[in-house]
Coordinates of C-alpha atoms and ligand atoms in Angstrom, one line a residue:
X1 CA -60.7 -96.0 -14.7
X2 CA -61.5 -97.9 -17.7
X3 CA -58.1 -100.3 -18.8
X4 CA -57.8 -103.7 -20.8
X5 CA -54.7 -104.4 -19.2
X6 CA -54.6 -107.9 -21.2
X7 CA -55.2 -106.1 -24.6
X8 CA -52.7 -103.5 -23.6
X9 CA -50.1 -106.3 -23.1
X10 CA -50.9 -107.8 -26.2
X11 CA -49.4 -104.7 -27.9
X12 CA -46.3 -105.7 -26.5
X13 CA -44.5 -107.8 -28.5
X14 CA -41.7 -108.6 -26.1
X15 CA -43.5 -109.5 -22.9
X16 CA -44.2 -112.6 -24.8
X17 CA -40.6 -113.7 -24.2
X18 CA -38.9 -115.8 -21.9
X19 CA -36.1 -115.2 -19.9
X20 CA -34.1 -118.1 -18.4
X21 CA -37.2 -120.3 -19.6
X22 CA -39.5 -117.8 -17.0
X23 CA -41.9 -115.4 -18.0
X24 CA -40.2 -111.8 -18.5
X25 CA -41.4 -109.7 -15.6
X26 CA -39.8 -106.3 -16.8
X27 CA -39.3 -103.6 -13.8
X28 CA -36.4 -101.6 -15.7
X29 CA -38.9 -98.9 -17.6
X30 CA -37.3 -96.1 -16.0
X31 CA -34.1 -97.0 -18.1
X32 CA -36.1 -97.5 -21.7
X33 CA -39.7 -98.7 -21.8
X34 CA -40.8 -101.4 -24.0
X35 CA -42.2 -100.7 -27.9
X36 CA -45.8 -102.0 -29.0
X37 CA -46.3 -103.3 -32.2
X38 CA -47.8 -99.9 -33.7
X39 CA -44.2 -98.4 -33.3
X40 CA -42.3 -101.0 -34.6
X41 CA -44.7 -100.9 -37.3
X42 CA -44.3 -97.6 -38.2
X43 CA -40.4 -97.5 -38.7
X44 CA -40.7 -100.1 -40.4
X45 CA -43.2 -98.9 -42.8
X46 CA -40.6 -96.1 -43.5
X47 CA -37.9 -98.2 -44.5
X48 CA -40.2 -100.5 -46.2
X49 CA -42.6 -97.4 -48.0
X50 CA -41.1 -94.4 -48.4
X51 CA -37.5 -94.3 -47.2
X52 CA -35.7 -90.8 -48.5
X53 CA -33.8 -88.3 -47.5
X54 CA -36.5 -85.7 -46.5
X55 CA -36.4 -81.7 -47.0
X56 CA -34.3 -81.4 -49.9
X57 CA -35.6 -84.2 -52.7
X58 CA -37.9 -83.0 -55.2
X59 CA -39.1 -86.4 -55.6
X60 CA -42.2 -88.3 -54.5
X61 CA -40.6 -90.8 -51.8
X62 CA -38.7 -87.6 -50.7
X63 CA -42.1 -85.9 -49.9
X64 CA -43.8 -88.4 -48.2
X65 CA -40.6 -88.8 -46.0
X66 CA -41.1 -85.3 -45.6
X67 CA -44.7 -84.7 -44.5
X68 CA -44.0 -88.2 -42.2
X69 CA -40.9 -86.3 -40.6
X70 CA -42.8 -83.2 -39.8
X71 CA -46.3 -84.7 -39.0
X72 CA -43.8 -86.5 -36.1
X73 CA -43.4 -82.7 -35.2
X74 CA -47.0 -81.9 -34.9
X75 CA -47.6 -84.8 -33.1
X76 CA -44.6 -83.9 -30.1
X77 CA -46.1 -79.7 -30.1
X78 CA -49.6 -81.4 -29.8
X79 CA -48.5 -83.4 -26.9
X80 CA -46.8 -81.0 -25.1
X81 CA -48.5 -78.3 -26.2
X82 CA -46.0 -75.8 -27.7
X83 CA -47.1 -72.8 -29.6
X84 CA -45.4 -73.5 -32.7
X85 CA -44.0 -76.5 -34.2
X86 CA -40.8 -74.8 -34.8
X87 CA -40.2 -74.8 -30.9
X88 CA -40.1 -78.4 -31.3
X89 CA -36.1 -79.7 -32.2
X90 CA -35.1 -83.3 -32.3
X91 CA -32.5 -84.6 -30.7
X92 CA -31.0 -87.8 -29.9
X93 CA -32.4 -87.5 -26.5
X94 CA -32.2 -85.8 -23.5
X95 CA -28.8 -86.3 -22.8
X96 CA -28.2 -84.7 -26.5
X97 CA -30.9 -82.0 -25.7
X98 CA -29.5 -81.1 -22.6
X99 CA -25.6 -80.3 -24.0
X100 CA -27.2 -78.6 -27.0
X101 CA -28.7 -75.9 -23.8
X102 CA -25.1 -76.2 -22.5
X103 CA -23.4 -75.2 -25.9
X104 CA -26.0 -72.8 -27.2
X105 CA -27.8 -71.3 -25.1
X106 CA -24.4 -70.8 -23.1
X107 CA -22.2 -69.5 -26.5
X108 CA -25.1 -67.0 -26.7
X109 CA -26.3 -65.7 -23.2
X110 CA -23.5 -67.0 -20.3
X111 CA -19.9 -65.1 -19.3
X112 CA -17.8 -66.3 -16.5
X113 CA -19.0 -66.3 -13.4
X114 CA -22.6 -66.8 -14.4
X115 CA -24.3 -69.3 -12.1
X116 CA -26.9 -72.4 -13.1
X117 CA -28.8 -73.8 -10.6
X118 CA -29.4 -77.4 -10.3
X119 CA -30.3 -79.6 -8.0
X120 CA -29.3 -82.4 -5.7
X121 CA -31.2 -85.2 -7.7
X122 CA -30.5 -84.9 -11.2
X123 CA -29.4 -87.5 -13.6
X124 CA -25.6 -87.2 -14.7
X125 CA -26.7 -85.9 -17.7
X126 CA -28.2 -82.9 -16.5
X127 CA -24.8 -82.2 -14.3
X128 CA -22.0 -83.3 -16.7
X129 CA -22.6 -80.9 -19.5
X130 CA -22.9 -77.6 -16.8
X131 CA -19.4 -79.2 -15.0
X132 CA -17.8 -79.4 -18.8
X133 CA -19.1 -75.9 -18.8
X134 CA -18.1 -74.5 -15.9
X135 CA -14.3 -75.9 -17.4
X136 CA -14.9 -74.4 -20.8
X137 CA -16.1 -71.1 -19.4
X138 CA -16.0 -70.6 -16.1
X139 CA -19.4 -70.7 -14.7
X140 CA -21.0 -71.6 -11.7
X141 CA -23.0 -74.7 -10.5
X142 CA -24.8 -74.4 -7.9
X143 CA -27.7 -76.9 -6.8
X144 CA -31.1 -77.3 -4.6
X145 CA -30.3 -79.1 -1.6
X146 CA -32.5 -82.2 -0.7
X147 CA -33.9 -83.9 2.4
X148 CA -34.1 -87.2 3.7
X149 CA -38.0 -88.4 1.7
X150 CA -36.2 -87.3 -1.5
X151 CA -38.0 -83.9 -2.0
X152 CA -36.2 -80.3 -3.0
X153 CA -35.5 -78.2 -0.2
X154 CA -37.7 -75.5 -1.3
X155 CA -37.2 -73.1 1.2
X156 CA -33.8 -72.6 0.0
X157 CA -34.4 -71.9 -3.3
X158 CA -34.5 -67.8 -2.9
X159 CA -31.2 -67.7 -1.2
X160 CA -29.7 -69.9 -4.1
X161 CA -31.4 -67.7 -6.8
X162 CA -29.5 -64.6 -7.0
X163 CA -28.4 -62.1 -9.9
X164 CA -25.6 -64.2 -11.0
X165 CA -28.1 -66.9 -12.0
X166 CA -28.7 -67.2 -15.6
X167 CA -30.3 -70.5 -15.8
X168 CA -31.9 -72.9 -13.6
X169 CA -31.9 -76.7 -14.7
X170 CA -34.2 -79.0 -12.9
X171 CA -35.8 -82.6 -13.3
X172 CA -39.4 -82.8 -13.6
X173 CA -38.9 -86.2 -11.5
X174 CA -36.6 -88.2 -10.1
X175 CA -35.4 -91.1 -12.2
X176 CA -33.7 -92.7 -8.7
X177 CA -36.3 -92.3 -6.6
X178 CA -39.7 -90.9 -8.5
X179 CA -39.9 -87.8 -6.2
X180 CA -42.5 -85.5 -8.5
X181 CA -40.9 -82.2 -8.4
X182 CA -42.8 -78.7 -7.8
X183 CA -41.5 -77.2 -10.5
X184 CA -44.5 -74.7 -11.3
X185 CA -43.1 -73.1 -8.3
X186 CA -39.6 -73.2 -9.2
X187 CA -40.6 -71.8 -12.4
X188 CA -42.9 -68.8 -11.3
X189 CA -39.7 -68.4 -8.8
X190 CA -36.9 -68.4 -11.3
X191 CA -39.4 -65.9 -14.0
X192 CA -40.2 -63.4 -11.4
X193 CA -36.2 -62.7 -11.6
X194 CA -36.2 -62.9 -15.3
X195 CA -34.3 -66.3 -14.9
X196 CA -35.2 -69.0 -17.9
X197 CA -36.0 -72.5 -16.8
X198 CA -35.0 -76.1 -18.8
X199 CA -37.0 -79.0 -17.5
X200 CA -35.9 -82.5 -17.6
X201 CA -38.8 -84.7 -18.4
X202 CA -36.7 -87.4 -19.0
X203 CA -39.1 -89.8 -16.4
X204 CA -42.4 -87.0 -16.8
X205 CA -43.6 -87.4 -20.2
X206 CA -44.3 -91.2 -20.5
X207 CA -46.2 -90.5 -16.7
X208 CA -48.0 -87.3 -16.3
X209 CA -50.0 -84.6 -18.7
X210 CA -47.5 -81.8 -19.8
X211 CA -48.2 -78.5 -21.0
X212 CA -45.5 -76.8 -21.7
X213 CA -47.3 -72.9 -22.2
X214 CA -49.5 -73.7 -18.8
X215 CA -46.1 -74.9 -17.1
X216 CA -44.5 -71.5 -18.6
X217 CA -40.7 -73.4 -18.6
X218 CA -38.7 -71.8 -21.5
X219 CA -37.1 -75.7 -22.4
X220 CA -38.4 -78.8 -21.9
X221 CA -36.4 -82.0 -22.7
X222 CA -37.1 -85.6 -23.3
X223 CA -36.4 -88.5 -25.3
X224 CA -38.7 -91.2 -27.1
X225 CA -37.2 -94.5 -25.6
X226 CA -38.3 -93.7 -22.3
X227 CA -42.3 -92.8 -24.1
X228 CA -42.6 -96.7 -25.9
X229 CA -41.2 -95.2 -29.1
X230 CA -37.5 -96.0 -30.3
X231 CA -34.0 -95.3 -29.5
X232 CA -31.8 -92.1 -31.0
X233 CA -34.8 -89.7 -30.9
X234 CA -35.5 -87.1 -28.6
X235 CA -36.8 -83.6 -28.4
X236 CA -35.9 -80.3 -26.8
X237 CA -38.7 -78.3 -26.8
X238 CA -37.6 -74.4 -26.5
X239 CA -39.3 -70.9 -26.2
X240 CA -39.2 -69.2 -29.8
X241 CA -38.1 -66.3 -28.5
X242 CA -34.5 -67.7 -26.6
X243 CA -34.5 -70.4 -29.6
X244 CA -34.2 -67.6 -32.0
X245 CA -31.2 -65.7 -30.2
X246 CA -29.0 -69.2 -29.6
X247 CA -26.1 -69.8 -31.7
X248 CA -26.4 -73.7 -33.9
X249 CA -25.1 -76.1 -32.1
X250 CA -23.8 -78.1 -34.9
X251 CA -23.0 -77.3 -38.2
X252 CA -23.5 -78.9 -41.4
X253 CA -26.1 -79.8 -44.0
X254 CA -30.0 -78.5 -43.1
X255 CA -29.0 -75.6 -41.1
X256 CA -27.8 -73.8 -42.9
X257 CA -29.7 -71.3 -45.5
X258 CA -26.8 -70.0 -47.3
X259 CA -22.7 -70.9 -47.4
X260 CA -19.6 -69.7 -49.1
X261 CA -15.9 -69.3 -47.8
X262 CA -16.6 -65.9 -46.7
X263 CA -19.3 -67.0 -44.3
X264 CA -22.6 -68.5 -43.7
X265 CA -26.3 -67.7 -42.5
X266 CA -28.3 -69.9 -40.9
X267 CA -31.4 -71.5 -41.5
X268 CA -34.4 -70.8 -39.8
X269 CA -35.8 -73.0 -36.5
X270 CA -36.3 -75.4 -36.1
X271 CA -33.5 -76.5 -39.2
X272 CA -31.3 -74.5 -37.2
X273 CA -30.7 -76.9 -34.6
X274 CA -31.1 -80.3 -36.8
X275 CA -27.5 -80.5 -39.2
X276 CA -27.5 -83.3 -40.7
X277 CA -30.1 -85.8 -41.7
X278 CA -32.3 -86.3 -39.1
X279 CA -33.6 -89.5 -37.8
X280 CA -36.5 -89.5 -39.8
X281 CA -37.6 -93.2 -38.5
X282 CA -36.7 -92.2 -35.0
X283 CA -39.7 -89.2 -35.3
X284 CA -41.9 -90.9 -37.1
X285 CA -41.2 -94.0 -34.6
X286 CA -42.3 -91.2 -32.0
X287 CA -45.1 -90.2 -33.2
X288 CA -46.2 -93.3 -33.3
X289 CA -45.6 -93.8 -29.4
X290 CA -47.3 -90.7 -28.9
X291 CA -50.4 -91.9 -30.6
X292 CA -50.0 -94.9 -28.8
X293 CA -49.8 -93.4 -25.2
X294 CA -53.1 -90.9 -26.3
X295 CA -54.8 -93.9 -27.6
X296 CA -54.7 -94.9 -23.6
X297 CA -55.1 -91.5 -22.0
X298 CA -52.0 -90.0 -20.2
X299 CA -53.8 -89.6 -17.6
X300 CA -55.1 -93.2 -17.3
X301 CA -51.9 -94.4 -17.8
X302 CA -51.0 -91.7 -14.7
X303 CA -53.9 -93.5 -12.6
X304 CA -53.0 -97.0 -13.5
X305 CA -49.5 -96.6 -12.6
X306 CA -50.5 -94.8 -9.0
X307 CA -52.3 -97.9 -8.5
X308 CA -49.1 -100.0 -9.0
X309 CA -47.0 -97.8 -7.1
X310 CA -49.5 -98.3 -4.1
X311 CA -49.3 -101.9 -4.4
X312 CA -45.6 -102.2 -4.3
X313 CA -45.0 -100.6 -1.6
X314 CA -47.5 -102.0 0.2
X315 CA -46.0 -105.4 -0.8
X316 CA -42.7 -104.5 -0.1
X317 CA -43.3 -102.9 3.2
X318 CA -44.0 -106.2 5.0
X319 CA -39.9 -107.8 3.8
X320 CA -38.3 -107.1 7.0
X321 CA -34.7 -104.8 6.8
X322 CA -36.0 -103.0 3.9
X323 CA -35.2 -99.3 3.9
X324 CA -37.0 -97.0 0.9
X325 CA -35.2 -94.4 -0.8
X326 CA -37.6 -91.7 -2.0
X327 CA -40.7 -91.0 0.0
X328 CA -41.9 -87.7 -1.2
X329 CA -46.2 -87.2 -1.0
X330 CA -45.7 -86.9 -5.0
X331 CA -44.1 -89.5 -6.3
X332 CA -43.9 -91.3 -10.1
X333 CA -44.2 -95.1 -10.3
X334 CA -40.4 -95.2 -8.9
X335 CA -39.1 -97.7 -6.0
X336 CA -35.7 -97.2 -5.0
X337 CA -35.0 -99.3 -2.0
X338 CA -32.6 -101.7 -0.3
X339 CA -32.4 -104.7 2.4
X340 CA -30.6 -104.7 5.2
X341 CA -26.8 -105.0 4.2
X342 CA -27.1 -107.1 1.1
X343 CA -25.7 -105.6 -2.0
X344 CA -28.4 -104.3 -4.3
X345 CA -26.0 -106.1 -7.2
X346 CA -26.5 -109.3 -5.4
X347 CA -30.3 -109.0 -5.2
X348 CA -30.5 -107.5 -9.0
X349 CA -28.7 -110.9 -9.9
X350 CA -31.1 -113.3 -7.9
X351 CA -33.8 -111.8 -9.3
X352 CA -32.6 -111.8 -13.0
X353 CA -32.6 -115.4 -12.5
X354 CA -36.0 -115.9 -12.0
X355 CA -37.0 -114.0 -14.6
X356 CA -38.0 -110.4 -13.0
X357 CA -35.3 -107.0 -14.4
X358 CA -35.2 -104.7 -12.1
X359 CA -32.0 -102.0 -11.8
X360 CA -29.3 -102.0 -9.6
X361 CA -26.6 -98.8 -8.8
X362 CA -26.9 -95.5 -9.3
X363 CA -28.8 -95.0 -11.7
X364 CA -26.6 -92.2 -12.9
X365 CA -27.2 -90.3 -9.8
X366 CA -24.2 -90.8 -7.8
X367 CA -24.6 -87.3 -6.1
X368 CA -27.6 -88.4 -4.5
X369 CA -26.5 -91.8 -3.6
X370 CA -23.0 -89.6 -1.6
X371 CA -26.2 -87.8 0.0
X372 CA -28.1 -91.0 1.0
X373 CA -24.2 -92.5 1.8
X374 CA -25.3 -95.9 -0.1
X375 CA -23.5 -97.4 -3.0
X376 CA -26.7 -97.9 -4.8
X377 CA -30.6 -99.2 -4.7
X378 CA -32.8 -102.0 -6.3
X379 CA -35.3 -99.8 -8.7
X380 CA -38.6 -101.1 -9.8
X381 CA -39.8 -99.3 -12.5
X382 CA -43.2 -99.5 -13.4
X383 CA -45.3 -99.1 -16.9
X384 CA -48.7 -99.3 -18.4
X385 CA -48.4 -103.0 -19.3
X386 CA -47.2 -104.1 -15.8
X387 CA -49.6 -105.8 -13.7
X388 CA -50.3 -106.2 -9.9
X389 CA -49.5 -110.1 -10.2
X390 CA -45.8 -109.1 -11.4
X391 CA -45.3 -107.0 -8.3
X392 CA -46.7 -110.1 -6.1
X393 CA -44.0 -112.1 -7.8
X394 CA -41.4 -109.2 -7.0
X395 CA -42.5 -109.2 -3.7
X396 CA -42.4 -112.6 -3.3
X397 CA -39.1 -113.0 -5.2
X398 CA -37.6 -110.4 -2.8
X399 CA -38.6 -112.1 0.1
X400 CA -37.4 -115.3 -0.7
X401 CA -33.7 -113.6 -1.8
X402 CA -33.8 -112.0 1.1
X403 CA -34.5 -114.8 3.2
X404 CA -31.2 -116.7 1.1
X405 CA -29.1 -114.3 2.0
X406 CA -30.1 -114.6 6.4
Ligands
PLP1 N1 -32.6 -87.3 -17.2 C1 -33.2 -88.2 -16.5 C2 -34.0 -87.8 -15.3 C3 -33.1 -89.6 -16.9 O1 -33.8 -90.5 -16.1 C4 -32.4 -90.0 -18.0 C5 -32.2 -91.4 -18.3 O2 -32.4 -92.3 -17.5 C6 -31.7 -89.0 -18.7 C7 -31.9 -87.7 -18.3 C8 -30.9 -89.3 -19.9 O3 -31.7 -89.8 -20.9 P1 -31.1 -90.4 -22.3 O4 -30.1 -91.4 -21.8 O5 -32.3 -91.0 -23.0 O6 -30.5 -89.3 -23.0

């Protein structure tokens, strides 16, 4: 494995800074991940170049916007590899993408008394929009069971899946403790009942390859800040053929082919889905990140982070009281942990203070902390441009808390 991990920092603008007059060691990439300069670049190129409104404007600034707005497009279906670039719809982000799923594809194909199967470990935002829909029309939420390293209880997934299930929802990984999920399984599982599956790739994308045709999922969902690009952009990727069928989600300007007061037709995909003007420096911004990450190699940056992963748990391992939180065989670059009694908040704080962000809580999981019967954890969060010598200072830093604290 072939990585400049000094050059690679040096894209980084921010790991330049200081925090409390200490070097930023920065731990909290499962929450957003830091931008290089090519990103920042690039949006602002569009405010400084060619910023326009984009589809409608016959005008040159208008057309560049244009081309730059769907090129950002091309780049997400290459990346992913969907079929069509119309399968491609941008969103705010996965929370966004996710309550789109929960309003459309729900106004279109779910009654009362339909069921959606979750699971144990997901991220709020992949429960809170089914719960609102279970309110607004009476459907069911059901969810895969876990065990005690973190992993899916697979062997209940057939008793779970039955023909009230319209839709199963699962995370591709963990964002509280890094547990990979099997969800090629899951998928071939949910298909062979005719059941369409939305992935989460909320903490996937920025870490492992994804091909969306090979994985056969009919949604996948994920947003830029979490993949070094910016804030407010997002994508859920969807099959043509369920994309087609699903009602807008929002109405206004850009989806819409034709209006008058006795009705409207829609435009087609992915317009459909983007009222509005888009954020046309959030996809360029992107695209941008996604030429960043294939500059490096997804998989490199997969390799380099197993490395780190290794490492911290190694180094962790030897500060007596700790207890780990997420101990599946496949795991991301995800440490969930604690130490002894101590509050993870009071840790969290210590640490902030010498310089080193890591997160504390529950990580929007609280389901899966009532499972584990904790309040919270102390998450490390790893990242291309994090280094072995950060996670000896973690350690180190840990230790020494630890130690404050008897
Ligand atoms: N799903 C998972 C697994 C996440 O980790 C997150 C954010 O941490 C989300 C969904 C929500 O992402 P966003 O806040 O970017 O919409």
């Amino acid at each position: 494995m072939n990585i400049d991990i000094d050059k690679i920092r040096s894209d980084f603008p921010i790991l330049n800074e200081e925090v409390y007059g200490k070097p930023l060691v920065y731990f909290d990439n499962a929450a957003t991940t830091h931008k290089p300069q090519v990103v920042i670049d690039a949006i602002s190129e569009v405010y400084k170049k060619y910023n326009s409104n984009i589809h409608r404007g016959v005008h040159y600034l208008s057309n560049v916007c244009t081309h730059a707005h769907e090129d950002a497009r091309k780049k997400v279906q290459e990346f992913i590899n969907a079929a069509h670039s119309h399968e491609i719809i941008f969103t705010r982000g996965t929370t966004e993408s996710i309550n789109l799923l929960s309003t459309s594809f729900a106004d279109t194909f779910l009654k009362e008394g339909d069921e959606v199967l979750i699971s144990q470990m997901e991220h709020h935002s992949n429960i809170v929009p089914w719960q609102l829909l279970e309110k607004r029309k009476g459907i069911v939420l059901k969810y895969i069971p876990i065990n005690k390293t973190g992993e899916l209880e697979m062997d209940k997934l057939d008793s779970l899946i039955n023909d009230k299930t319209k839709l199963v929802a699962i995370t591709h990984i963990s964002n509280a403790l890094g547990t990979i999920n099997r969800i090629k399984t899951i998928i071939d599982k949910a298909h062979a009942e005719d059941i369409p599956v939305m992935i989460d790739g909320a903490q996937a994308v920025q870490h492992v390859k994804i091909d969306v045709q090979e994985l056969d999922c009919d949604f996948y969902v994920f947003s830029g800040h979490k993949l070094y690009g910016p804030t407010g952009i997002g994508v859920l990727y969807g099959k043509e053929k369920w994309l087609d069928k699903m009602q807008p989600y929002h109405g206004g300007g850009e989806m819409i082919k034709t209006v008058s007061f006795e009705g409207t037709t829609f435009n087609e995909l992915p317009f459909k889905f983007e009222a509005g003007t888009p954020d046309f420096s959030g996809s360029v911004g992107l695209g941008a990140a996604i030429d960043y990450v294939k500059s490096i190699g997804i998989e490199v940056i997969d390799q380099y982070e197993k490395k780190l992963l290794e490492h911290a748990n190694k180094g962790l391992s030897s500060i007596p009281n700790i207890r780990f939180f997420g101990t599946a065989k496949e795991k991301a670059s995800v440490i969930s942990f604690l130490i002894g009694d101590i509050h993870p908040f009071d840790i969290g704080t210590m640490l902030d203070k010498m310089g080193i962000a890591i997160r504390t809580g529950h990580h929007c999981a609280q389901p899966l902390m009532q499972y584990f019967n904790i309040p919270g954890t102390l998450r490390a969060s790893f990242a291309i441009y994090n280094t072995k010598e950060e996670i000896d200072k973690l350690v180190e830093s840990t230790q020494r808390v630890a130690q404050l604290f008897g």
